[in-house]
Amino acid sequence: MARRALLRGGIAATMSFTLAIGLVPLTTGAAGAAAATAEVLIPAPTVLRPRTALLSAGPSGFLRHEYGRGHLWTSYAGVDTVVDASATDVHTMPDFGAGSDVVARYDATARTVKLRDMSAGGSRTVALPAGHEYSGTLGWTVVTTTGSSGAADITWHLIDTRADGSHTRRAVQGVPAGITATFETNDPLGDARGQVVRYRMAEGGRTGWLDVDQGRLVPLPQRGDQTEGQVVLTPTHLLFWRWADRFVAIHPRDDLTAAPRTVPLAADAQLLGMVGETLVVSRHDPSLGRHAYDLPVWRVEAVAPDGSTVKTLLARSAGRGVPTPGGGLLVAGGPGTDWDQWGVSLVEATDGGAVTVRRIAGAHPQRLQKTVDELSLTQGRLDTLEYDPSIERRHLFTRDIGVTGPLTVGARLARGAVHEGCAFPVCVRQHPTGDGRTVVSGVTGTPQPHLLEPDQPLPGTPVDSSRSYASVAAASGRFVALRTRTGTGTGTPAPTPTGPDEGASETRVVDLDTRQTVFTTTAGVAAMWGSTLWERVGNDAVAPVDVLTGQRGDQVWFGRGCLLEDFQAVGRWLLWTCLGSAEGQGVHDTVTKRNLTLVSGSGWSRAKLGDGFVASEADGQLRVTDVRSGTPVSHHLGEFSSWRPWDIDPYTATIAHVGADSGIHLVPSGIPVSPLVQLDAAVAPAARIKGSAGHWKPKWWLSKPAASWTLVITNPATGATVNTLSGGLARGLVTTTWNGQDRLRRPLPDGAYAWTLTATPADGQGAVLTRSGTVNLTNECQIGRTRRAVGCS
């Protein structure tokens, strides 16, 4: 956050300190909480994740698994029959049958296989012979294996069943000696006529065709240790594809030993199947989510025999395709990105060679809850890093929270997805500056910091590309403190250190407006507020320094034996947490020089500092401790866990935390914020105007939101107002542009002009802020005889 940073080291006692910008005396002696408005809940959004798994297909329908509904047999007319409502197993065929209307269910305890005819009805049960292991079912034939893994004696057997319940057993012929293992596969590589099998021998992996009709194993030229998704079976062809080859080898099933024909296919695809002479492939669409084979982030396309893409068949899909005995291909997906369009579609070839798609069944997506991995609340702007389990990706969002009257929540602004390499632990870090901008790190997979303007999408723009940074130490207003590491210059950023100061060689404070380094220190940076940087002094003290002037204030000491573990700064207040022999937690007031110990010893909890109060967890409750009077006064604000994401907005005194319901709770602390003051300003004393260039662009950073502001420019000689500029709600920053013209848009003559800024606090607490000064105007626009500006482009 802008005002705090974790600091490892020491804590506690009497201190002396002098500081400049942004500190005002207490204006109230009340220690109790002010009346608070009601809590506001932002419910955790839910998303749908389709979990359709296609298992097998026959002439009249297909078997699939749907989350929460188990195994369903679906006719091509879209009628569902529940096969096993409690089923959770989603392994593909031939475990459950292949290439027919027969659904197989293996009972490992009883060692029986029940075969159920989903079209004509009826069932058959096969008891496995001793020493046989179940391999799968092809039509009405059960496939088993015998032999021990690693013993080089594995072979296959076929158990043919009859309608009267009898069966015969055949040993598969042509099986080479020396098979040590068989490969399990999730590919739909079988039908009633046979199955592709993979096995290992001493010389490596092999592939074979297990012919049911002939009871024979036919060796194939392809290796058997290739990854899934490279072998596809259709009623007429067997397709092999390796990414490295960049082509698909297509073998006719009536002569698997004949030389195949090939179709070019780039490595960015998955091969789903073939209908007619058209390949059906899926390609990852990065806009839909991260690259993962089981996620709905794939676009289904038709590819012609020359390798060209014919058209998009489905905009969104997941999983494998399953061929039908009629030459079609079943694919789970939808024509758009809406989940209500998701279902099972049948891809078919027309007589003219074209490809058609028709949806034949709806789906039953799983409803999941999004989670908030990180949040920050600054000047009423809520930034959240949210995890979407439907696509397994994290996105950054921003919401404007009302800062006048009761809490309100604005629309959620999507800022983009973070780098996929930062899944766990969450490596993206947000550092709001308090003026609508955010410094983020980790969004590109490295610690290199980027700046997000108020509405800018990720990844933003690099803060400083001239060197590599290890982490962001603190940010406030126009300044960000960036840690470098020993030996890093331009080039690849160094890895993030395990602690904020570990391995850091120096910290550079960069002006975000100019992108120039304004201050450099080799001391550890504890926190920043406005233009004041808090440096660590040893293990038990900190010292303030103005990054613009380099002026240092008095050291603040936390007592002998303190190892400063955490330090935060908000305006006049400092929160310290010490380990070591002086373990404890407390608050120091830099105006009165008083130190208030809140916890002595090890009973402290994770805490965050607000403007005159501390929030922490106490017995599962959110505890707010008012320290403004010098005597701690606490009240509780409901259920709370400090281990879930949470934050205090020091500019509005609102607390945001994620509850057990995964929703975001916005809770007014009940402590009024200090009067509105200026934290920093960038007001040029002179301006040279020439047409659209050189305008005067003053900026004032504020200690809390202003409901409105007015900038009056006057002629000091006459006292007359020459122009008035104004604006509405300002969240921490008032900025405007003056083009050297009067209210009638006429260029003003050269000279000194006085300005007065007034800003009204949005919370109604405290006086109106007033600032004033002069600007020397050099106006290269002149007034001609017609009273029109000349000499300006």
mmCIF file of N, CA and C in Angstrom, residues 445-549:
data_model
loop_
_atom_site.group_PDB
_atom_site.id
_atom_site.type_symbol
_atom_site.label_atom_id
_atom_site.label_comp_id
_atom_site.label_asym_id
_atom_site.label_seq_id
_atom_site.Cartn_x
_atom_site.Cartn_y
_atom_site.Cartn_z
ATOM 1 N N GLY A 445 5.050 -11.476 -15.145
ATOM 2 C CA GLY A 445 5.833 -12.635 -14.741
ATOM 3 C C GLY A 445 7.163 -12.289 -14.133
ATOM 4 N N THR A 446 7.458 -10.998 -13.967
ATOM 5 C CA THR A 446 8.700 -10.545 -13.346
ATOM 6 C C THR A 446 8.358 -9.486 -12.306
ATOM 7 N N PRO A 447 9.304 -9.174 -11.408
ATOM 8 C CA PRO A 447 9.036 -8.122 -10.415
ATOM 9 C C PRO A 447 9.051 -6.713 -10.994
ATOM 10 N N GLN A 448 9.404 -6.558 -12.261
ATOM 11 C CA GLN A 448 9.553 -5.225 -12.841
ATOM 12 C C GLN A 448 8.248 -4.438 -12.698
ATOM 13 N N PRO A 449 8.300 -3.241 -12.072
ATOM 14 C CA PRO A 449 7.064 -2.494 -11.780
ATOM 15 C C PRO A 449 6.496 -1.800 -13.014
ATOM 16 N N HIS A 450 5.168 -1.767 -13.078
ATOM 17 C CA HIS A 450 4.437 -1.061 -14.118
ATOM 18 C C HIS A 450 3.459 -0.096 -13.457
ATOM 19 N N LEU A 451 3.152 0.975 -14.161
ATOM 20 C CA LEU A 451 2.209 1.972 -13.652
ATOM 21 C C LEU A 451 0.901 1.853 -14.414
ATOM 22 N N LEU A 452 -0.191 1.732 -13.641
ATOM 23 C CA LEU A 452 -1.531 1.732 -14.208
ATOM 24 C C LEU A 452 -2.166 3.090 -13.956
ATOM 25 N N GLU A 453 -2.531 3.785 -15.023
ATOM 26 C CA GLU A 453 -3.318 4.999 -14.872
ATOM 27 C C GLU A 453 -4.724 4.608 -14.407
ATOM 28 N N PRO A 454 -5.552 5.558 -13.959
ATOM 29 C CA PRO A 454 -6.837 5.209 -13.324
ATOM 30 C C PRO A 454 -7.696 4.218 -14.092
ATOM 31 N N ASP A 455 -7.784 4.316 -15.410
ATOM 32 C CA ASP A 455 -8.633 3.408 -16.181
ATOM 33 C C ASP A 455 -7.831 2.560 -17.163
ATOM 34 N N GLN A 456 -6.528 2.499 -16.989
ATOM 35 C CA GLN A 456 -5.672 1.797 -17.939
ATOM 36 C C GLN A 456 -5.703 0.290 -17.697
ATOM 37 N N PRO A 457 -5.736 -0.526 -18.751
ATOM 38 C CA PRO A 457 -5.705 -1.977 -18.564
ATOM 39 C C PRO A 457 -4.285 -2.470 -18.306
ATOM 40 N N LEU A 458 -4.189 -3.677 -17.767
ATOM 41 C CA LEU A 458 -2.899 -4.323 -17.581
ATOM 42 C C LEU A 458 -2.231 -4.568 -18.932
ATOM 43 N N PRO A 459 -0.900 -4.564 -19.001
ATOM 44 C CA PRO A 459 0.025 -4.489 -17.870
ATOM 45 C C PRO A 459 0.424 -3.076 -17.480
ATOM 46 N N GLY A 460 -0.128 -2.035 -18.112
ATOM 47 C CA GLY A 460 0.309 -0.684 -17.833
ATOM 48 C C GLY A 460 1.603 -0.378 -18.567
ATOM 49 N N THR A 461 2.313 0.632 -18.087
ATOM 50 C CA THR A 461 3.575 1.030 -18.708
ATOM 51 C C THR A 461 4.700 0.884 -17.689
ATOM 52 N N PRO A 462 5.893 0.474 -18.119
ATOM 53 C CA PRO A 462 7.007 0.325 -17.176
ATOM 54 C C PRO A 462 7.317 1.639 -16.462
ATOM 55 N N VAL A 463 7.589 1.553 -15.171
ATOM 56 C CA VAL A 463 7.931 2.746 -14.405
ATOM 57 C C VAL A 463 9.307 3.254 -14.802
ATOM 58 N N ASP A 464 10.262 2.335 -14.913
ATOM 59 C CA ASP A 464 11.634 2.712 -15.249
ATOM 60 C C ASP A 464 12.277 1.519 -15.937
ATOM 61 N N SER A 465 12.451 1.615 -17.259
ATOM 62 C CA SER A 465 13.030 0.510 -18.025
ATOM 63 C C SER A 465 14.546 0.550 -18.071
ATOM 64 N N SER A 466 15.141 1.533 -17.448
ATOM 65 C CA SER A 466 16.593 1.685 -17.544
ATOM 66 C C SER A 466 17.343 0.720 -16.641
ATOM 67 N N ARG A 467 16.644 0.098 -15.687
ATOM 68 C CA ARG A 467 17.304 -0.833 -14.790
ATOM 69 C C ARG A 467 16.288 -1.859 -14.299
ATOM 70 N N SER A 468 16.800 -2.900 -13.664
ATOM 71 C CA SER A 468 15.951 -3.972 -13.148
ATOM 72 C C SER A 468 15.687 -3.767 -11.666
ATOM 73 N N TYR A 469 14.455 -4.075 -11.253
ATOM 74 C CA TYR A 469 14.063 -3.902 -9.858
ATOM 75 C C TYR A 469 13.591 -5.227 -9.280
ATOM 76 N N ALA A 470 13.842 -5.375 -7.987
ATOM 77 C CA ALA A 470 13.467 -6.603 -7.293
ATOM 78 C C ALA A 470 12.071 -6.535 -6.710
ATOM 79 N N SER A 471 11.646 -5.343 -6.264
ATOM 80 C CA SER A 471 10.327 -5.219 -5.641
ATOM 81 C C SER A 471 9.979 -3.751 -5.475
ATOM 82 N N VAL A 472 8.733 -3.496 -5.119
ATOM 83 C CA VAL A 472 8.253 -2.147 -4.813
ATOM 84 C C VAL A 472 8.231 -2.011 -3.301
ATOM 85 N N ALA A 473 8.961 -1.027 -2.786
ATOM 86 C CA ALA A 473 9.026 -0.826 -1.338
ATOM 87 C C ALA A 473 7.818 -0.060 -0.826
ATOM 88 N N ALA A 474 7.381 0.980 -1.547
ATOM 89 C CA ALA A 474 6.257 1.811 -1.113
ATOM 90 C C ALA A 474 5.881 2.725 -2.265
ATOM 91 N N ALA A 475 4.682 3.270 -2.190
ATOM 92 C CA ALA A 475 4.226 4.235 -3.195
ATOM 93 C C ALA A 475 3.270 5.204 -2.535
ATOM 94 N N SER A 476 3.361 6.478 -2.942
ATOM 95 C CA SER A 476 2.459 7.495 -2.417
ATOM 96 C C SER A 476 2.470 8.690 -3.354
ATOM 97 N N GLY A 477 1.287 9.099 -3.795
ATOM 98 C CA GLY A 477 1.201 10.258 -4.672
ATOM 99 C C GLY A 477 1.961 10.052 -5.962
ATOM 100 N N ARG A 478 2.884 10.973 -6.235
ATOM 101 C CA ARG A 478 3.668 10.871 -7.482
ATOM 102 C C ARG A 478 4.943 10.063 -7.313
ATOM 103 N N PHE A 479 5.176 9.489 -6.132
ATOM 104 C CA PHE A 479 6.445 8.830 -5.874
ATOM 105 C C PHE A 479 6.265 7.334 -5.633
ATOM 106 N N VAL A 480 7.251 6.572 -6.113
ATOM 107 C CA VAL A 480 7.309 5.144 -5.821
ATOM 108 C C VAL A 480 8.745 4.803 -5.470
ATOM 109 N N ALA A 481 8.914 4.019 -4.414
ATOM 110 C CA ALA A 481 10.232 3.586 -3.970
ATOM 111 C C ALA A 481 10.460 2.168 -4.475
ATOM 112 N N LEU A 482 11.515 1.981 -5.273
ATOM 113 C CA LEU A 482 11.785 0.705 -5.928
ATOM 114 C C LEU A 482 13.109 0.150 -5.448
ATOM 115 N N ARG A 483 13.100 -1.112 -5.066
ATOM 116 C CA ARG A 483 14.317 -1.756 -4.587
ATOM 117 C C ARG A 483 15.049 -2.407 -5.750
ATOM 118 N N THR A 484 16.332 -2.155 -5.826
ATOM 119 C CA THR A 484 17.196 -2.862 -6.774
ATOM 120 C C THR A 484 17.940 -3.938 -6.013
ATOM 121 N N ARG A 485 18.681 -4.773 -6.766
ATOM 122 C CA ARG A 485 19.494 -5.796 -6.127
ATOM 123 C C ARG A 485 20.917 -5.706 -6.632
ATOM 124 N N THR A 486 21.833 -6.193 -5.843
ATOM 125 C CA THR A 486 23.245 -6.122 -6.204
ATOM 126 C C THR A 486 23.489 -6.782 -7.547
ATOM 127 N N GLY A 487 24.176 -6.067 -8.413
ATOM 128 C CA GLY A 487 24.542 -6.628 -9.706
ATOM 129 C C GLY A 487 23.491 -6.479 -10.765
ATOM 130 N N THR A 488 22.364 -5.810 -10.481
ATOM 131 C CA THR A 488 21.326 -5.664 -11.499
ATOM 132 C C THR A 488 21.433 -4.315 -12.156
ATOM 133 N N GLY A 489 21.340 -4.315 -13.457
ATOM 134 C CA GLY A 489 21.280 -3.086 -14.235
ATOM 135 C C GLY A 489 20.178 -3.261 -15.235
ATOM 136 N N THR A 490 20.392 -2.933 -16.459
ATOM 137 C CA THR A 490 19.400 -3.236 -17.481
ATOM 138 C C THR A 490 19.436 -4.716 -17.772
ATOM 139 N N GLY A 491 18.349 -5.232 -18.270
ATOM 140 C CA GLY A 491 18.278 -6.648 -18.613
ATOM 141 C C GLY A 491 17.246 -7.350 -17.788
ATOM 142 N N THR A 492 17.467 -8.645 -17.535
ATOM 143 C CA THR A 492 16.473 -9.466 -16.857
ATOM 144 C C THR A 492 16.349 -9.070 -15.402
ATOM 145 N N PRO A 493 15.130 -8.823 -14.900
ATOM 146 C CA PRO A 493 14.964 -8.455 -13.506
ATOM 147 C C PRO A 493 15.408 -9.576 -12.582
ATOM 148 N N ALA A 494 15.909 -9.182 -11.420
ATOM 149 C CA ALA A 494 16.323 -10.166 -10.435
ATOM 150 C C ALA A 494 15.103 -10.800 -9.811
ATOM 151 N N PRO A 495 15.255 -12.013 -9.228
ATOM 152 C CA PRO A 495 14.115 -12.637 -8.565
ATOM 153 C C PRO A 495 13.697 -11.854 -7.339
ATOM 154 N N THR A 496 12.432 -12.006 -6.983
ATOM 155 C CA THR A 496 11.918 -11.294 -5.826
ATOM 156 C C THR A 496 12.597 -11.804 -4.562
ATOM 157 N N PRO A 497 13.103 -10.931 -3.699
ATOM 158 C CA PRO A 497 13.759 -11.393 -2.468
ATOM 159 C C PRO A 497 12.747 -11.980 -1.514
ATOM 160 N N THR A 498 13.239 -12.807 -0.562
ATOM 161 C CA THR A 498 12.331 -13.441 0.383
ATOM 162 C C THR A 498 11.769 -12.460 1.389
ATOM 163 N N GLY A 499 12.461 -11.395 1.670
ATOM 164 C CA GLY A 499 11.973 -10.339 2.551
ATOM 165 C C GLY A 499 12.124 -9.015 1.867
ATOM 166 N N PRO A 500 11.438 -7.961 2.317
ATOM 167 C CA PRO A 500 11.451 -6.690 1.610
ATOM 168 C C PRO A 500 12.820 -6.072 1.435
ATOM 169 N N ASP A 501 13.724 -6.315 2.406
ATOM 170 C CA ASP A 501 15.013 -5.655 2.322
ATOM 171 C C ASP A 501 16.161 -6.618 2.059
ATOM 172 N N GLU A 502 15.821 -7.941 2.013
ATOM 173 C CA GLU A 502 16.882 -8.921 1.886
ATOM 174 C C GLU A 502 17.489 -8.844 0.491
ATOM 175 N N GLY A 503 18.776 -8.635 0.413
ATOM 176 C CA GLY A 503 19.476 -8.608 -0.857
ATOM 177 C C GLY A 503 19.370 -7.302 -1.598
ATOM 178 N N ALA A 504 18.650 -6.320 -1.062
ATOM 179 C CA ALA A 504 18.493 -5.056 -1.774
ATOM 180 C C ALA A 504 19.755 -4.221 -1.609
ATOM 181 N N SER A 505 20.293 -3.727 -2.729
ATOM 182 C CA SER A 505 21.505 -2.917 -2.647
ATOM 183 C C SER A 505 21.173 -1.446 -2.448
ATOM 184 N N GLU A 506 20.042 -0.998 -3.009
ATOM 185 C CA GLU A 506 19.629 0.386 -2.814
ATOM 186 C C GLU A 506 18.156 0.509 -3.157
ATOM 187 N N THR A 507 17.572 1.610 -2.752
ATOM 188 C CA THR A 507 16.193 1.928 -3.100
ATOM 189 C C THR A 507 16.185 3.267 -3.805
ATOM 190 N N ARG A 508 15.522 3.312 -4.946
ATOM 191 C CA ARG A 508 15.431 4.526 -5.756
ATOM 192 C C ARG A 508 14.001 5.018 -5.726
ATOM 193 N N VAL A 509 13.814 6.288 -5.417
ATOM 194 C CA VAL A 509 12.491 6.911 -5.440
ATOM 195 C C VAL A 509 12.322 7.588 -6.788
ATOM 196 N N VAL A 510 11.302 7.147 -7.533
ATOM 197 C CA VAL A 510 11.066 7.636 -8.886
ATOM 198 C C VAL A 510 9.821 8.505 -8.896
ATOM 199 N N ASP A 511 9.911 9.657 -9.561
ATOM 200 C CA ASP A 511 8.753 10.523 -9.777
ATOM 201 C C ASP A 511 7.947 9.920 -10.925
ATOM 202 N N LEU A 512 6.718 9.516 -10.648
ATOM 203 C CA LEU A 512 5.903 8.852 -11.658
ATOM 204 C C LEU A 512 5.477 9.783 -12.777
ATOM 205 N N ASP A 513 5.490 11.081 -12.537
ATOM 206 C CA ASP A 513 5.119 12.027 -13.587
ATOM 207 C C ASP A 513 6.265 12.261 -14.572
ATOM 208 N N THR A 514 7.487 12.334 -14.060
ATOM 209 C CA THR A 514 8.640 12.603 -14.925
ATOM 210 C C THR A 514 9.447 11.347 -15.230
ATOM 211 N N ARG A 515 9.228 10.282 -14.457
ATOM 212 C CA ARG A 515 9.964 9.019 -14.548
ATOM 213 C C ARG A 515 11.448 9.216 -14.227
ATOM 214 N N GLN A 516 11.748 10.236 -13.458
ATOM 215 C CA GLN A 516 13.116 10.517 -13.051
ATOM 216 C C GLN A 516 13.331 10.092 -11.598
ATOM 217 N N THR A 517 14.533 9.607 -11.299
ATOM 218 C CA THR A 517 14.888 9.278 -9.929
ATOM 219 C C THR A 517 15.153 10.567 -9.160
ATOM 220 N N VAL A 518 14.463 10.764 -8.034
ATOM 221 C CA VAL A 518 14.611 11.993 -7.248
ATOM 222 C C VAL A 518 15.367 11.760 -5.948
ATOM 223 N N PHE A 519 15.488 10.490 -5.540
ATOM 224 C CA PHE A 519 16.161 10.220 -4.269
ATOM 225 C C PHE A 519 16.634 8.772 -4.281
ATOM 226 N N THR A 520 17.818 8.543 -3.718
ATOM 227 C CA THR A 520 18.379 7.199 -3.639
ATOM 228 C C THR A 520 18.898 6.970 -2.233
ATOM 229 N N THR A 521 18.644 5.769 -1.706
ATOM 230 C CA THR A 521 19.112 5.452 -0.363
ATOM 231 C C THR A 521 19.528 3.989 -0.314
ATOM 232 N N THR A 522 20.508 3.696 0.520
ATOM 233 C CA THR A 522 20.914 2.314 0.762
ATOM 234 C C THR A 522 20.266 1.766 2.021
ATOM 235 N N ALA A 523 19.531 2.607 2.729
ATOM 236 C CA ALA A 523 18.829 2.155 3.929
ATOM 237 C C ALA A 523 17.553 1.420 3.530
ATOM 238 N N GLY A 524 17.074 0.570 4.392
ATOM 239 C CA GLY A 524 15.804 -0.089 4.149
ATOM 240 C C GLY A 524 14.668 0.908 4.215
ATOM 241 N N VAL A 525 13.705 0.788 3.304
ATOM 242 C CA VAL A 525 12.553 1.693 3.282
ATOM 243 C C VAL A 525 11.405 1.027 4.024
ATOM 244 N N ALA A 526 10.861 1.730 5.008
ATOM 245 C CA ALA A 526 9.785 1.182 5.819
ATOM 246 C C ALA A 526 8.414 1.571 5.293
ATOM 247 N N ALA A 527 8.242 2.809 4.858
ATOM 248 C CA ALA A 527 6.932 3.273 4.400
ATOM 249 C C ALA A 527 7.109 4.630 3.739
ATOM 250 N N MET A 528 6.025 5.130 3.160
ATOM 251 C CA MET A 528 6.039 6.443 2.530
ATOM 252 C C MET A 528 4.663 7.066 2.700
ATOM 253 N N TRP A 529 4.656 8.393 2.953
ATOM 254 C CA TRP A 529 3.406 9.146 3.031
ATOM 255 C C TRP A 529 3.661 10.514 2.410
ATOM 256 N N GLY A 530 2.974 10.807 1.304
ATOM 257 C CA GLY A 530 3.256 12.039 0.589
ATOM 258 C C GLY A 530 4.678 12.019 0.059
ATOM 259 N N SER A 531 5.431 13.058 0.356
ATOM 260 C CA SER A 531 6.832 13.105 -0.074
ATOM 261 C C SER A 531 7.776 12.681 1.035
ATOM 262 N N THR A 532 7.236 12.139 2.121
ATOM 263 C CA THR A 532 8.061 11.715 3.252
ATOM 264 C C THR A 532 8.323 10.223 3.174
ATOM 265 N N LEU A 533 9.594 9.876 3.118
ATOM 266 C CA LEU A 533 10.021 8.486 3.103
ATOM 267 C C LEU A 533 10.539 8.124 4.486
ATOM 268 N N TRP A 534 10.106 6.974 5.000
ATOM 269 C CA TRP A 534 10.576 6.508 6.299
ATOM 270 C C TRP A 534 11.637 5.444 6.078
ATOM 271 N N GLU A 535 12.869 5.770 6.520
ATOM 272 C CA GLU A 535 13.988 4.852 6.392
ATOM 273 C C GLU A 535 14.204 4.095 7.693
ATOM 274 N N ARG A 536 14.643 2.887 7.538
ATOM 275 C CA ARG A 536 14.975 2.080 8.698
ATOM 276 C C ARG A 536 16.369 2.448 9.206
ATOM 277 N N VAL A 537 16.485 2.587 10.514
ATOM 278 C CA VAL A 537 17.776 2.860 11.152
ATOM 279 C C VAL A 537 18.053 1.709 12.109
ATOM 280 N N GLY A 538 18.934 0.803 11.678
ATOM 281 C CA GLY A 538 19.188 -0.379 12.488
ATOM 282 C C GLY A 538 17.954 -1.249 12.588
ATOM 283 N N ASN A 539 17.839 -1.958 13.718
ATOM 284 C CA ASN A 539 16.701 -2.850 13.944
ATOM 285 C C ASN A 539 15.580 -2.217 14.738
ATOM 286 N N ASP A 540 15.846 -1.038 15.319
ATOM 287 C CA ASP A 540 14.898 -0.556 16.320
ATOM 288 C C ASP A 540 14.494 0.899 16.134
ATOM 289 N N ALA A 541 14.711 1.470 14.946
ATOM 290 C CA ALA A 541 14.366 2.876 14.761
ATOM 291 C C ALA A 541 14.103 3.155 13.284
ATOM 292 N N VAL A 542 13.418 4.281 13.051
ATOM 293 C CA VAL A 542 13.194 4.777 11.698
ATOM 294 C C VAL A 542 13.451 6.271 11.707
ATOM 295 N N ALA A 543 13.640 6.822 10.499
ATOM 296 C CA ALA A 543 13.851 8.264 10.384
ATOM 297 C C ALA A 543 13.167 8.756 9.121
ATOM 298 N N PRO A 544 12.544 9.952 9.178
ATOM 299 C CA PRO A 544 11.877 10.493 7.997
ATOM 300 C C PRO A 544 12.837 11.316 7.147
ATOM 301 N N VAL A 545 12.586 11.309 5.835
ATOM 302 C CA VAL A 545 13.367 12.137 4.927
ATOM 303 C C VAL A 545 12.445 12.636 3.829
ATOM 304 N N ASP A 546 12.563 13.908 3.492
ATOM 305 C CA ASP A 546 11.791 14.482 2.399
ATOM 306 C C ASP A 546 12.525 14.150 1.093
ATOM 307 N N VAL A 547 11.878 13.391 0.206
ATOM 308 C CA VAL A 547 12.560 12.922 -0.994
ATOM 309 C C VAL A 547 12.838 14.048 -1.977
ATOM 310 N N LEU A 548 12.157 15.201 -1.839
ATOM 311 C CA LEU A 548 12.388 16.321 -2.755
ATOM 312 C C LEU A 548 13.580 17.169 -2.324
ATOM 313 N N THR A 549 13.746 17.331 -1.017
ATOM 314 C CA THR A 549 14.819 18.187 -0.512
ATOM 315 C C THR A 549 15.967 17.404 0.103
#
